[in-house]
């Protein structure tokens, strides 16, 4: 069977994760198989509302059949106020299997498309009082977890430029918190006085790993020393005769900076009575392998086991869950691929 | 008396504070009076070693007499390894009235000049073990304090891009700590996702002041929440309906970010048993009026009174102290202005 013919016969819907800086799309069969993948670097920040449909068609146009509408389920920043069309935030606490209820349909000219933009989550009153927070995109990955375990409870961490920690209680998101950790690391490593001392770390190297985990524990034990520890990296580069030279030196210092930043994030979650992680509690990480490994190493240093769920698998499961909700609630007006 | 004639008759020495990004110079009379001021934006980062003398003469050349050498005392980054000539760091603990002992003379072609570059301070083993730290320039301001009170004890704070806290014991610098606070604030306010929410704050406005001091206390009470509080600024901008709009909104959020950053710095100094500031202890601030006011407000919110010393007065007193040391130890080879 040719690829084109298989696509025409098997395409059931299209999954899209459309973020600030790029979009990823998947041609999906009804059984969950991925028939094709597409990608564009035209994210929300690069687009005006009237440019979304053209951009989408550039990526998925070849997948579409000549006749009949295909449902396209989109999560992420395309549904932000400054995106294609706003899908208003759903407030926590909320169940994740009903994200589809908040979906909106932007106007489309191409008769082969029916697009649903899924909402993000907002928190207007957090467990600490007035902890406003928002997410767009990550909630769909969380929904992917719940898709396979509708009564899931526990802490889920989605590392990234802005890492998210969600607390699930029996399938309900009870609260969540965003940390600026990744952006903080990037700004400090690339744009501060520390840039002269930074290289690429490699956490498979035992010395880098030790520098990283030591820094994680230091931030956990003394988060108030974070700003002092930052300049200490520069001073150590100038004065510490025990450091190796060259790339090995810059790798160790980068590992230490990464550990300090991730450790500061974890300091707010670990060992704080009455909130956060219980001693020894396991954490589920959703994200790319390298970043999740880094977080798993940090969590392990503080006595927390972690298991990883692949981000692509999670987002596809989450979009699939929303599709089933829309199918059920809206079947009279939906055209499936014939 | 003409200005030129007064200069010729009264110039006793030249004071220079030569930092990374600019230099400031003062024509000094023997009694400490400032006869003239000069300025250049050619700091250490813009200069190679062979360009310092020319740059200096552009600023102070007109002050120099036709005959006789004038001593030029220089503090700051001109004495760094990548500066004019390295004046090696003096390790703490050290007395400040002997900074002149570590001064070095760079080679100069102009026979009217004798230049002394003062050293900075280094800390190779801090009170917390392995707290490497360095300063270049601020030590001379500290010396200026000691010049008028040779047995001074207490905590001195020099706010800035990299704020410095020094502990003086009976005129001796026993240890010091650098915080990346100012640079952290600038990076977050200008280059992170928070830039969309930031404006200029005005701490004379009661609402800004309250947002600032509340944030200082929050960072002191929960430094582990710093990274979460950062993203909370963005989320509050999106969701908090109690915030005013426009410039007033951005001012409040900027005041809060400033308070979080300075509060994180102070968290490491306040209320930590066995180190840092004792309850209610007074702090001496050296620096420009606006930044010192900001720190004084933060310290006041945590129960610490503060008094300010003008930065220019401090650096001139410190360079004057070094000059007297060099005069005493080296008078046979020094030519004073006739």
Tab-separated table of C-alpha atoms in Angstrom, chain A residues 81-82 89 122-124 128 130-134 162 164 177-181 183-184 187-188 191-194 223-232 234-236 238-242 261 264-265 267-269 272 275, chain B residues 81-82 89 122-124 128 130-134 162 164 177-181 183-184 187-188 191-194 223-232 234-236 238-242 261 264-265 267-269 272 275:
chain	number	residue	atom	x	y	z
A	81	UNK	CA	-5.390	35.452	23.739
A	82	UNK	CA	-2.541	36.552	21.468
A	89	UNK	CA	-8.294	29.044	30.824
A	122	UNK	CA	-5.287	28.702	35.467
A	123	UNK	CA	-4.958	28.918	39.221
A	124	UNK	CA	-6.428	31.998	40.829
A	128	UNK	CA	-0.195	29.367	49.512
A	130	UNK	CA	-2.790	34.189	45.826
A	131	UNK	CA	-0.453	31.923	43.911
A	132	UNK	CA	-1.629	32.848	40.467
A	133	UNK	CA	-0.388	30.478	37.814
A	134	UNK	CA	-1.107	29.436	34.244
A	162	UNK	CA	9.371	27.111	32.664
A	164	UNK	CA	5.638	22.919	35.861
A	177	UNK	CA	3.268	25.709	40.245
A	178	UNK	CA	5.546	27.108	37.565
A	179	UNK	CA	9.255	27.653	38.154
A	180	UNK	CA	11.397	29.894	35.975
A	181	UNK	CA	14.335	27.500	36.410
A	183	UNK	CA	15.095	30.428	31.745
A	184	UNK	CA	17.031	31.473	34.863
A	187	UNK	CA	20.109	33.825	31.287
A	188	UNK	CA	22.819	33.260	33.875
A	191	UNK	CA	24.167	36.573	29.524
A	192	UNK	CA	25.605	37.201	33.007
A	193	UNK	CA	29.187	37.606	34.217
A	194	UNK	CA	29.114	33.819	34.654
A	223	UNK	CA	18.138	28.366	49.328
A	224	UNK	CA	18.871	31.758	50.903
A	225	UNK	CA	22.468	31.399	49.643
A	226	UNK	CA	21.454	31.118	45.965
A	227	UNK	CA	22.543	34.619	44.924
A	228	UNK	CA	25.814	34.255	46.844
A	229	UNK	CA	26.465	30.847	45.312
A	230	UNK	CA	26.022	32.339	41.836
A	231	UNK	CA	28.871	34.815	42.220
A	232	UNK	CA	30.820	32.056	43.967
A	234	UNK	CA	32.854	33.220	39.108
A	235	UNK	CA	35.120	33.560	42.130
A	236	UNK	CA	35.898	29.825	42.096
A	238	UNK	CA	39.299	32.886	39.376
A	239	UNK	CA	40.689	31.363	42.580
A	240	UNK	CA	40.017	27.650	43.052
A	241	UNK	CA	43.279	25.876	42.287
A	242	UNK	CA	41.629	22.450	42.668
A	261	UNK	CA	19.065	26.273	39.828
A	264	UNK	CA	16.384	25.945	44.263
A	265	UNK	CA	13.266	24.712	42.473
A	267	UNK	CA	13.880	23.348	47.731
A	268	UNK	CA	10.351	24.691	47.439
A	269	UNK	CA	8.914	21.193	47.059
A	272	UNK	CA	8.574	21.706	53.474
A	275	UNK	CA	3.132	21.143	51.323
B	81	UNK	CA	44.991	40.622	35.301
B	82	UNK	CA	43.200	41.687	32.115
B	89	UNK	CA	44.656	40.278	45.255
B	122	UNK	CA	40.309	37.854	47.683
B	123	UNK	CA	38.815	35.262	49.984
B	124	UNK	CA	40.055	31.736	49.514
B	128	UNK	CA	31.154	28.768	55.230
B	130	UNK	CA	35.370	27.282	50.346
B	131	UNK	CA	33.487	30.501	49.777
B	132	UNK	CA	35.781	31.930	47.175
B	133	UNK	CA	35.171	35.592	46.546
B	134	UNK	CA	36.863	38.642	45.035
B	162	UNK	CA	27.201	42.694	42.180
B	164	UNK	CA	29.186	43.215	48.296
B	177	UNK	CA	30.355	37.975	50.191
B	178	UNK	CA	29.228	38.988	46.718
B	179	UNK	CA	25.628	38.643	45.586
B	180	UNK	CA	24.580	38.687	41.932
B	181	UNK	CA	21.394	40.538	42.882
B	183	UNK	CA	22.530	41.542	37.539
B	184	UNK	CA	19.840	38.960	38.346
B	187	UNK	CA	18.386	39.957	33.389
B	188	UNK	CA	14.927	39.015	34.649
B	191	UNK	CA	15.461	39.610	29.077
B	192	UNK	CA	13.088	37.021	30.576
B	193	UNK	CA	9.386	36.369	29.999
B	194	UNK	CA	8.829	38.879	32.818
B	223	UNK	CA	13.824	31.878	49.893
B	224	UNK	CA	13.053	28.427	48.490
B	225	UNK	CA	10.033	29.951	46.726
B	226	UNK	CA	12.122	32.462	44.740
B	227	UNK	CA	11.874	30.699	41.362
B	228	UNK	CA	8.128	30.106	41.864
B	229	UNK	CA	7.587	33.734	42.874
B	230	UNK	CA	9.289	34.851	39.665
B	231	UNK	CA	6.792	33.134	37.389
B	232	UNK	CA	4.062	34.262	39.779
B	234	UNK	CA	3.843	36.855	35.064
B	235	UNK	CA	0.791	34.884	36.171
B	236	UNK	CA	-0.400	37.779	38.359
B	238	UNK	CA	-2.338	37.729	33.417
B	239	UNK	CA	-4.861	36.918	36.145
B	240	UNK	CA	-4.837	39.275	39.139
B	241	UNK	CA	-7.882	41.504	38.732
B	242	UNK	CA	-6.889	43.586	41.797
B	261	UNK	CA	15.714	39.800	44.502
B	264	UNK	CA	16.782	36.773	48.599
B	265	UNK	CA	20.129	38.484	49.181
B	267	UNK	CA	17.709	36.106	53.472
B	268	UNK	CA	21.285	34.869	53.507
B	269	UNK	CA	22.315	37.530	56.020
B	272	UNK	CA	20.711	32.868	60.150
B	275	UNK	CA	26.428	34.056	60.804
